[in-house]
Coordinates of C-alpha atoms and ligand atoms in Angstrom, one line a residue:
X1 CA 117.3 99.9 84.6
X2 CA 117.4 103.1 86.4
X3 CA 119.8 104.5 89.1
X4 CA 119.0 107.4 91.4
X5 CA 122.6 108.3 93.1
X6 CA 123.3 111.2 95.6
X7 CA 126.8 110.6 96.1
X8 CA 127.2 110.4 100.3
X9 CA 123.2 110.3 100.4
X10 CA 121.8 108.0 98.3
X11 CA 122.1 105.2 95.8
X12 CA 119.1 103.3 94.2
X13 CA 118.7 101.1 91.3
X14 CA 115.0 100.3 90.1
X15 CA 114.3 97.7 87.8
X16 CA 111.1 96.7 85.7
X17 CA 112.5 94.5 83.0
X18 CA 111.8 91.3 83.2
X19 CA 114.9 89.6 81.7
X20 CA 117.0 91.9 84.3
X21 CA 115.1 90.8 87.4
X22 CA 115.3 87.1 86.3
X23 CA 119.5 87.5 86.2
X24 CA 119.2 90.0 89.5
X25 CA 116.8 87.5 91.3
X26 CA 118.6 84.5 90.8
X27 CA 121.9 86.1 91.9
X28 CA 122.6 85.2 95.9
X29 CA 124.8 88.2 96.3
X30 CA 121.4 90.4 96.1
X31 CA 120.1 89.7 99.2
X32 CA 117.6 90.8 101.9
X33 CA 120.0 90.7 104.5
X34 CA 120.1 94.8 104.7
X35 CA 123.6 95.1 106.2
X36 CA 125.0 98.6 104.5
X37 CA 123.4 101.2 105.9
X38 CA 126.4 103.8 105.1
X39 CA 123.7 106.5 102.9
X40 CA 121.6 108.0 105.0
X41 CA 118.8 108.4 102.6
X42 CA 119.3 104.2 101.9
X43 CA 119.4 103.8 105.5
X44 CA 116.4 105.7 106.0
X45 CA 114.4 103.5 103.7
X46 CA 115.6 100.4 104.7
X47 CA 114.9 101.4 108.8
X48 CA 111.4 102.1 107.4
X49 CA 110.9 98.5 106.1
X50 CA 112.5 96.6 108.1
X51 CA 110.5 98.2 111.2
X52 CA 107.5 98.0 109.5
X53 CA 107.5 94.2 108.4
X54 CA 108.8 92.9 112.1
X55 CA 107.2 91.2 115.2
X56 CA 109.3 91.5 118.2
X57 CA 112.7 91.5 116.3
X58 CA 112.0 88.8 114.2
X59 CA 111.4 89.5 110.4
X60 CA 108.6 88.4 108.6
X61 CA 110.1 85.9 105.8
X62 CA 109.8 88.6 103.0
X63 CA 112.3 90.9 104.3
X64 CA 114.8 87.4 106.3
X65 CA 118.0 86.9 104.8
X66 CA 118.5 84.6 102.4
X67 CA 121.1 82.9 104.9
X68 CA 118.8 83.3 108.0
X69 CA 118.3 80.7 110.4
X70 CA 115.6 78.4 109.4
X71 CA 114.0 80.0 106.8
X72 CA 115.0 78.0 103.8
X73 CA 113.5 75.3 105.8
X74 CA 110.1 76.9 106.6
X75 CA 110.1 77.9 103.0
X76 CA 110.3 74.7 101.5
X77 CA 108.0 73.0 104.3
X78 CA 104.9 75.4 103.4
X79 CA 105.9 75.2 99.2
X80 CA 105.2 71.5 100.1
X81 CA 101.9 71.6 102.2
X82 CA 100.3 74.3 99.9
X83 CA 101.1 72.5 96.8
X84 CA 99.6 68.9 98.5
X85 CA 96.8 71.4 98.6
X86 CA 96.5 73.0 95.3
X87 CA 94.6 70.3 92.9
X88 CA 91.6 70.1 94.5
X89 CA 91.4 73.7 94.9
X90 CA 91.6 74.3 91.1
X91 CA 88.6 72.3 90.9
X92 CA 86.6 74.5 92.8
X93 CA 85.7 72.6 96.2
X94 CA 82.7 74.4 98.0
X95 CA 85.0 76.4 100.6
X96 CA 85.3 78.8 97.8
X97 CA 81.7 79.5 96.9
X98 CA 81.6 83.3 98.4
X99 CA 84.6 83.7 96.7
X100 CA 82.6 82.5 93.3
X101 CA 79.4 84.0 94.1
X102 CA 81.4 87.2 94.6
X103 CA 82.8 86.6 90.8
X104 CA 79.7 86.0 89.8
X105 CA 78.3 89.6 90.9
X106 CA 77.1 89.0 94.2
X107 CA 77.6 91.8 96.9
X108 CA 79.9 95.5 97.0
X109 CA 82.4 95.6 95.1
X110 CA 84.9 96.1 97.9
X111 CA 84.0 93.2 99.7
X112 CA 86.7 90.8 98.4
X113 CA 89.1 91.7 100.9
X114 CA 87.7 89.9 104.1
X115 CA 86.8 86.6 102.0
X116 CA 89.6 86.1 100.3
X117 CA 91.6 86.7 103.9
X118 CA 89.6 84.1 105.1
X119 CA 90.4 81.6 102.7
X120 CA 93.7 82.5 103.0
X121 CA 93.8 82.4 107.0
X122 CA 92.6 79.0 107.2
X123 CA 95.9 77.8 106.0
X124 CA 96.9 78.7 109.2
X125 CA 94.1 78.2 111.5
X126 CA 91.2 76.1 110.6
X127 CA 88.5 78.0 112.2
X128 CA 90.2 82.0 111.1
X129 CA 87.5 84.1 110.6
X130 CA 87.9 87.6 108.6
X131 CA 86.5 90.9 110.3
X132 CA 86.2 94.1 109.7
X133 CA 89.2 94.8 112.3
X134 CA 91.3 92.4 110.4
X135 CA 91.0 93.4 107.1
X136 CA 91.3 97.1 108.0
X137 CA 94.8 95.7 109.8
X138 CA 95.7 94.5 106.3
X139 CA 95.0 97.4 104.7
X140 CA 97.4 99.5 107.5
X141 CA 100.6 96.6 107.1
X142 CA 100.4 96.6 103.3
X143 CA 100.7 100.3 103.3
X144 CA 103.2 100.4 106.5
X145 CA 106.6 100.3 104.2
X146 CA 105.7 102.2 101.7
X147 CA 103.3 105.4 102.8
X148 CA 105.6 108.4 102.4
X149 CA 102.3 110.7 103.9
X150 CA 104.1 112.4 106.6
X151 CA 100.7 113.2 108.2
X152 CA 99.9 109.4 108.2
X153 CA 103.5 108.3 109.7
X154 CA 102.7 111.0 112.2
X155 CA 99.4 109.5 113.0
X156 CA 100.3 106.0 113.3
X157 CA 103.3 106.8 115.4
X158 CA 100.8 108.2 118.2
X159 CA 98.3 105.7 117.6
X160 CA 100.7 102.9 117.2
X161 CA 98.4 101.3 114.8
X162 CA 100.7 99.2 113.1
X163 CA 101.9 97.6 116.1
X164 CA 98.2 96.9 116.9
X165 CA 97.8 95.5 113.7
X166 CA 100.9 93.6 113.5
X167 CA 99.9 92.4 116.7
X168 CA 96.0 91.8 115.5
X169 CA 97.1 89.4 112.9
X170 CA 99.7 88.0 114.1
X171 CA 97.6 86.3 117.1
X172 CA 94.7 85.0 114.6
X173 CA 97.5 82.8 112.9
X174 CA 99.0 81.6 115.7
X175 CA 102.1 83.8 115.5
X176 CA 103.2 82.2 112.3
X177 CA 105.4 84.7 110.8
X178 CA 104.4 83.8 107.1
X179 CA 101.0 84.0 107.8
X180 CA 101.1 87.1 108.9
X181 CA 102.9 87.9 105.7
X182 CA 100.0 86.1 104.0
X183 CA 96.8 87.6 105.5
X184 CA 98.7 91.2 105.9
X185 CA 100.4 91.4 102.6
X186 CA 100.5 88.5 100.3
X187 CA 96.7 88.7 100.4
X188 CA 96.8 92.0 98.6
X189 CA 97.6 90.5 95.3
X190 CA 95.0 88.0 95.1
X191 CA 92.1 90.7 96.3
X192 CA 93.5 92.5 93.0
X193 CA 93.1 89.7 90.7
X194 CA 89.7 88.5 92.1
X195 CA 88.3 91.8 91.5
X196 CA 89.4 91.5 87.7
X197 CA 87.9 88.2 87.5
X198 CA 84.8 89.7 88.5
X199 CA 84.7 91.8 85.8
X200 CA 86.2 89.9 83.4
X201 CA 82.9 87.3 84.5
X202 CA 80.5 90.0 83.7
X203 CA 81.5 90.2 80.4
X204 CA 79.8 87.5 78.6
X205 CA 82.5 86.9 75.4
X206 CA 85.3 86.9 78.2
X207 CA 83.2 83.9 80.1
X208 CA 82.4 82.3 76.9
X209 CA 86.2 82.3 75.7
X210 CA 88.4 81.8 79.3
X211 CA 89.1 78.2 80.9
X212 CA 89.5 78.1 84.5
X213 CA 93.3 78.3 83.6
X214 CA 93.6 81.0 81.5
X215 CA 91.2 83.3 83.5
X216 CA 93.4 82.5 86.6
X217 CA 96.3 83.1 84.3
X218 CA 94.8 86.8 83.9
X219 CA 93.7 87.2 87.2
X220 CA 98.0 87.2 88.8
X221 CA 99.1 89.7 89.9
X222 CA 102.6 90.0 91.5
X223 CA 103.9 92.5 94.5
X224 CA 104.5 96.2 93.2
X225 CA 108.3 95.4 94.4
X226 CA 111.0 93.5 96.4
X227 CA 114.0 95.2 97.7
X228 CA 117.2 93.9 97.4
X229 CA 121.2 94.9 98.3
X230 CA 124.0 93.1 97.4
X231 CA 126.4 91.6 100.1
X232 CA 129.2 91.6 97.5
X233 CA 129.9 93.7 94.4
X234 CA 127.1 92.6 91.4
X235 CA 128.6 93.2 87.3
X236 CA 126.2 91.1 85.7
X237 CA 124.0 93.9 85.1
X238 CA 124.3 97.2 82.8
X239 CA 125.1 99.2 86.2
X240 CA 127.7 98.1 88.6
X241 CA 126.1 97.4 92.0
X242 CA 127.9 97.9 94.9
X243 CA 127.0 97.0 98.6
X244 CA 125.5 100.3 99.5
X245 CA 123.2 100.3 96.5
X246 CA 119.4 99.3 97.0
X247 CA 117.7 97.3 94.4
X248 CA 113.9 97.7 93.8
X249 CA 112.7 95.1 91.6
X250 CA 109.4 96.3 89.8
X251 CA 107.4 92.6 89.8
X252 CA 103.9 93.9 88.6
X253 CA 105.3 96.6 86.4
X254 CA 107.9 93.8 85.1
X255 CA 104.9 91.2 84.6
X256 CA 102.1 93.4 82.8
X257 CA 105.4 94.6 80.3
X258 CA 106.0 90.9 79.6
X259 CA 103.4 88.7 80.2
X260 CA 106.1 86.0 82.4
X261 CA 104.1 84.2 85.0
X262 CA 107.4 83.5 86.9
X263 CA 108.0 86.7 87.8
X264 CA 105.2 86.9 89.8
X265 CA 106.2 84.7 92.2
X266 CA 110.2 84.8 91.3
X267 CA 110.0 81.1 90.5
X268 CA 113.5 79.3 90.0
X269 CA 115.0 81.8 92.5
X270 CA 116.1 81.0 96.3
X271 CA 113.6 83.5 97.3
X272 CA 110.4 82.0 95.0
X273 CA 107.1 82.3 96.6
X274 CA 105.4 78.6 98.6
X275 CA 102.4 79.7 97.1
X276 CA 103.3 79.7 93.7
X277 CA 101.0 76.7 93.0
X278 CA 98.7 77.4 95.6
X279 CA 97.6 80.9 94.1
X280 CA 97.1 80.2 90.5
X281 CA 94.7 77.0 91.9
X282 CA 93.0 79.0 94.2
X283 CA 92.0 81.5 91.1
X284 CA 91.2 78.7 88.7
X285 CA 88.7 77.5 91.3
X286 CA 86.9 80.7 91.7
X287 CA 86.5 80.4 87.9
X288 CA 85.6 77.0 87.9
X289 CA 83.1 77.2 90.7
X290 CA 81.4 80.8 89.2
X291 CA 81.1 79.2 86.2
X292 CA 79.8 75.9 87.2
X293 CA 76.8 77.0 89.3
X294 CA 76.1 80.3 87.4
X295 CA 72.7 80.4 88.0
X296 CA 73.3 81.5 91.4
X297 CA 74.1 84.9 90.0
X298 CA 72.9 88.0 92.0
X299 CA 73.1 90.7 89.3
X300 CA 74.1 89.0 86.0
X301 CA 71.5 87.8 83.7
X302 CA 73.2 86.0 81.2
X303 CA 75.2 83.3 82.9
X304 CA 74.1 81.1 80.2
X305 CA 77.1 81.8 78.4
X306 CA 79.7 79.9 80.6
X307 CA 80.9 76.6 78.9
X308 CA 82.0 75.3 81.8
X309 CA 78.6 74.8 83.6
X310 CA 77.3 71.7 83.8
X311 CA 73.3 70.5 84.2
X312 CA 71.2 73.0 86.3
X313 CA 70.5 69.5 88.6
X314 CA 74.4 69.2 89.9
X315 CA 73.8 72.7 92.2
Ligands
HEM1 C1 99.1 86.5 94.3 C2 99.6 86.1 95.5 C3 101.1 86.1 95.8 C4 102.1 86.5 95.1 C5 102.1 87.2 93.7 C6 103.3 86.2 95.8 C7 104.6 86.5 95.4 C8 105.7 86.4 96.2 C9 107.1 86.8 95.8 C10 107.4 87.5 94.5 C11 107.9 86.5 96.8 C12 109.4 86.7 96.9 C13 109.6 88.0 97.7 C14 111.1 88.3 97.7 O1 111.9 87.8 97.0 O2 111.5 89.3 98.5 C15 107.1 85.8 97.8 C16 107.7 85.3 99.0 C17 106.9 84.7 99.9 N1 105.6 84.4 99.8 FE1 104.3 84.9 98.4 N2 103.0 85.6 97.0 C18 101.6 85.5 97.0 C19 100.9 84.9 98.0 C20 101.4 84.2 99.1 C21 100.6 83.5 100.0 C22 99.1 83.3 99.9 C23 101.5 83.0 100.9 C24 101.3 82.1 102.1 C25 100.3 81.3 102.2 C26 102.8 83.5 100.6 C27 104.0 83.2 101.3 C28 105.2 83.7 101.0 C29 106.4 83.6 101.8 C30 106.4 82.9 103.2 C31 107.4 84.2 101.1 C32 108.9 84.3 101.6 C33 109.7 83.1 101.0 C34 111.2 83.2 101.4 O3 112.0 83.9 100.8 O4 111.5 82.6 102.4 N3 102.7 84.2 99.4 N4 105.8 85.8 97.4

């Protein structure tokens, strides 16, 4: 654990331990609910992400409160509907062949962003359709919070394209504030890992030795961090927190260090992730469907190699 403190300006605490984020995560006195904003360097941060991950005043669900009206509720109601959801996407189902074919070596290399959107939009609306506009939307809200290129902020304060693209998404879901968090944001983690799986499928000892599970396993990756401040004085860590103090919790740092799956999605904590079911399906069905029609490869040669495909006739 690390604490940068200005006294009267500034007071954060960064964590990328895996052991500390479990006790810090699972702790409902470190909340999102934001409400300190006595150091103006804190305050300045928290303005920043709070403004950024809005629509009309309301908060998308990353950044709500752990007490906030309804959320809880929505939480648990889309944890149910995407698990319901998640066994017969682990076995591949044919909604995610240009997700597969793009595994198997099919197409740029960069253009994983707009299919896995789609996949990921039509949880929201049947019919969602990825463009150009709405991945390059994406790209702008994922970087929204965090870009500290004053030329950028600048330029996106005159052009007001985060409101645009706030606004972009928000109307292909349906104005579902978690879906806007899913094709904006949450998508961003899944692009990552199915670009590893690509890789990892053109390396024929990798396809040999992974099951679907354990290439999905390899293929998670979690948000770089969540941001936290306690409503009450926190001791159960090495530094004492107080209510001014912001808490960055390091996920992905935390996760490659250790190799714990739950951090990803913070299971087993008030804040744990609906999807965490969903995700790791979805990623064993990319692996299950590359591998099981393999001789639809684009680029690769030797798809030969994957144990997993059945009889040339099934395709
Ligand atoms: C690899 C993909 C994903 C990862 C690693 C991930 C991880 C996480 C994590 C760590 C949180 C907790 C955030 C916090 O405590 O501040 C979270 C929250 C959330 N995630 Fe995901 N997520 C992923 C994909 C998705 C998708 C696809 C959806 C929607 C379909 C989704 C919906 C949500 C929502 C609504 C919350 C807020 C839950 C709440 O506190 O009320 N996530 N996610």
């Amino acid at each position: 654990m690390k604490r940068i403190r200005i006294p009267g300006l500034l007071d954060i605490v960064v964590s990328a331990d895996s052991r500390e984020i479990e006790t810090l995560a699972e702790d409902p006195k470190l909340d999102r609910a934001y409400r300190d904003l006595s150091l103006p360097l804190n305050r300045y941060v928290l303005k920043r992400v709070r403004k950024a991950l809005q629509i009309d005043g309301k908060p998308l669900p990353t950044v709500a409160a752990r007490d906030a009206e309804g959320r809880a509720t929505a939480q648990s109601a889309l944890w149910n509907r995407l698990n319901a959801l998640a066994p017969h996407l682990s076995e591949g189902p044919d909604e995610l062949e240009s997700l597969a074919a793009y595994v198997r070596g099919t197409g740029l290399a960069d253009a994983c962003g707009p299919l896995v959107q789609q996949v990921v939009g039509r949880l929201f609306i049947s019919d969602f359709e990825a463009t150009s506009a709405s991945w390059n939307a994406a790209v702008v809200l994922d970087k929204a919070p965090r870009t500290m290129n004053p030329v950028l902020l600048a330029w996106w304060a005159v052009t007001k394209r985060v409101d645009y693209a706030k606004r972009l998404l928000s109307r292909m879901v349906g104005g579902d504030l978690a879906g806007v968090h899913a094709v904006g944001i949450a998508l961003h983690n899944i692009v990552s890992g199915v670009k590893v799986m690509r890789q990892l499928f053109n390396d024929p000892s990798e396809r040999i030795a992974l099951s679907p599970k354990a290439a999905g396993a390899r293929c998670l990756f979690a948000p770089d961090s969540v941001l936290r401040q306690p409503t009450a004085p926190v001791r159960s860590v090495k530094e004492e927190l107080t209510t001014k103090t912001l808490v960055l919790l390091k996920l992905q740092a935390a996760n490659t260090n250790s190799g714990n799956g739950d951090i990803v999605f913070l299971r087993e904590t008030w804040s744990r992730c609906p999807a965490e079911q969903w995700v790791p399906a979805l990623l064993e069905g990319i692996w299950q469907r590359a591998c099981r029609f393999p001789s639809k490869s684009a680029s690769q040669g030797d798809t030969s190699g994957c144990p997993f495909a059945p009889p040339e006739s099934s395709d």
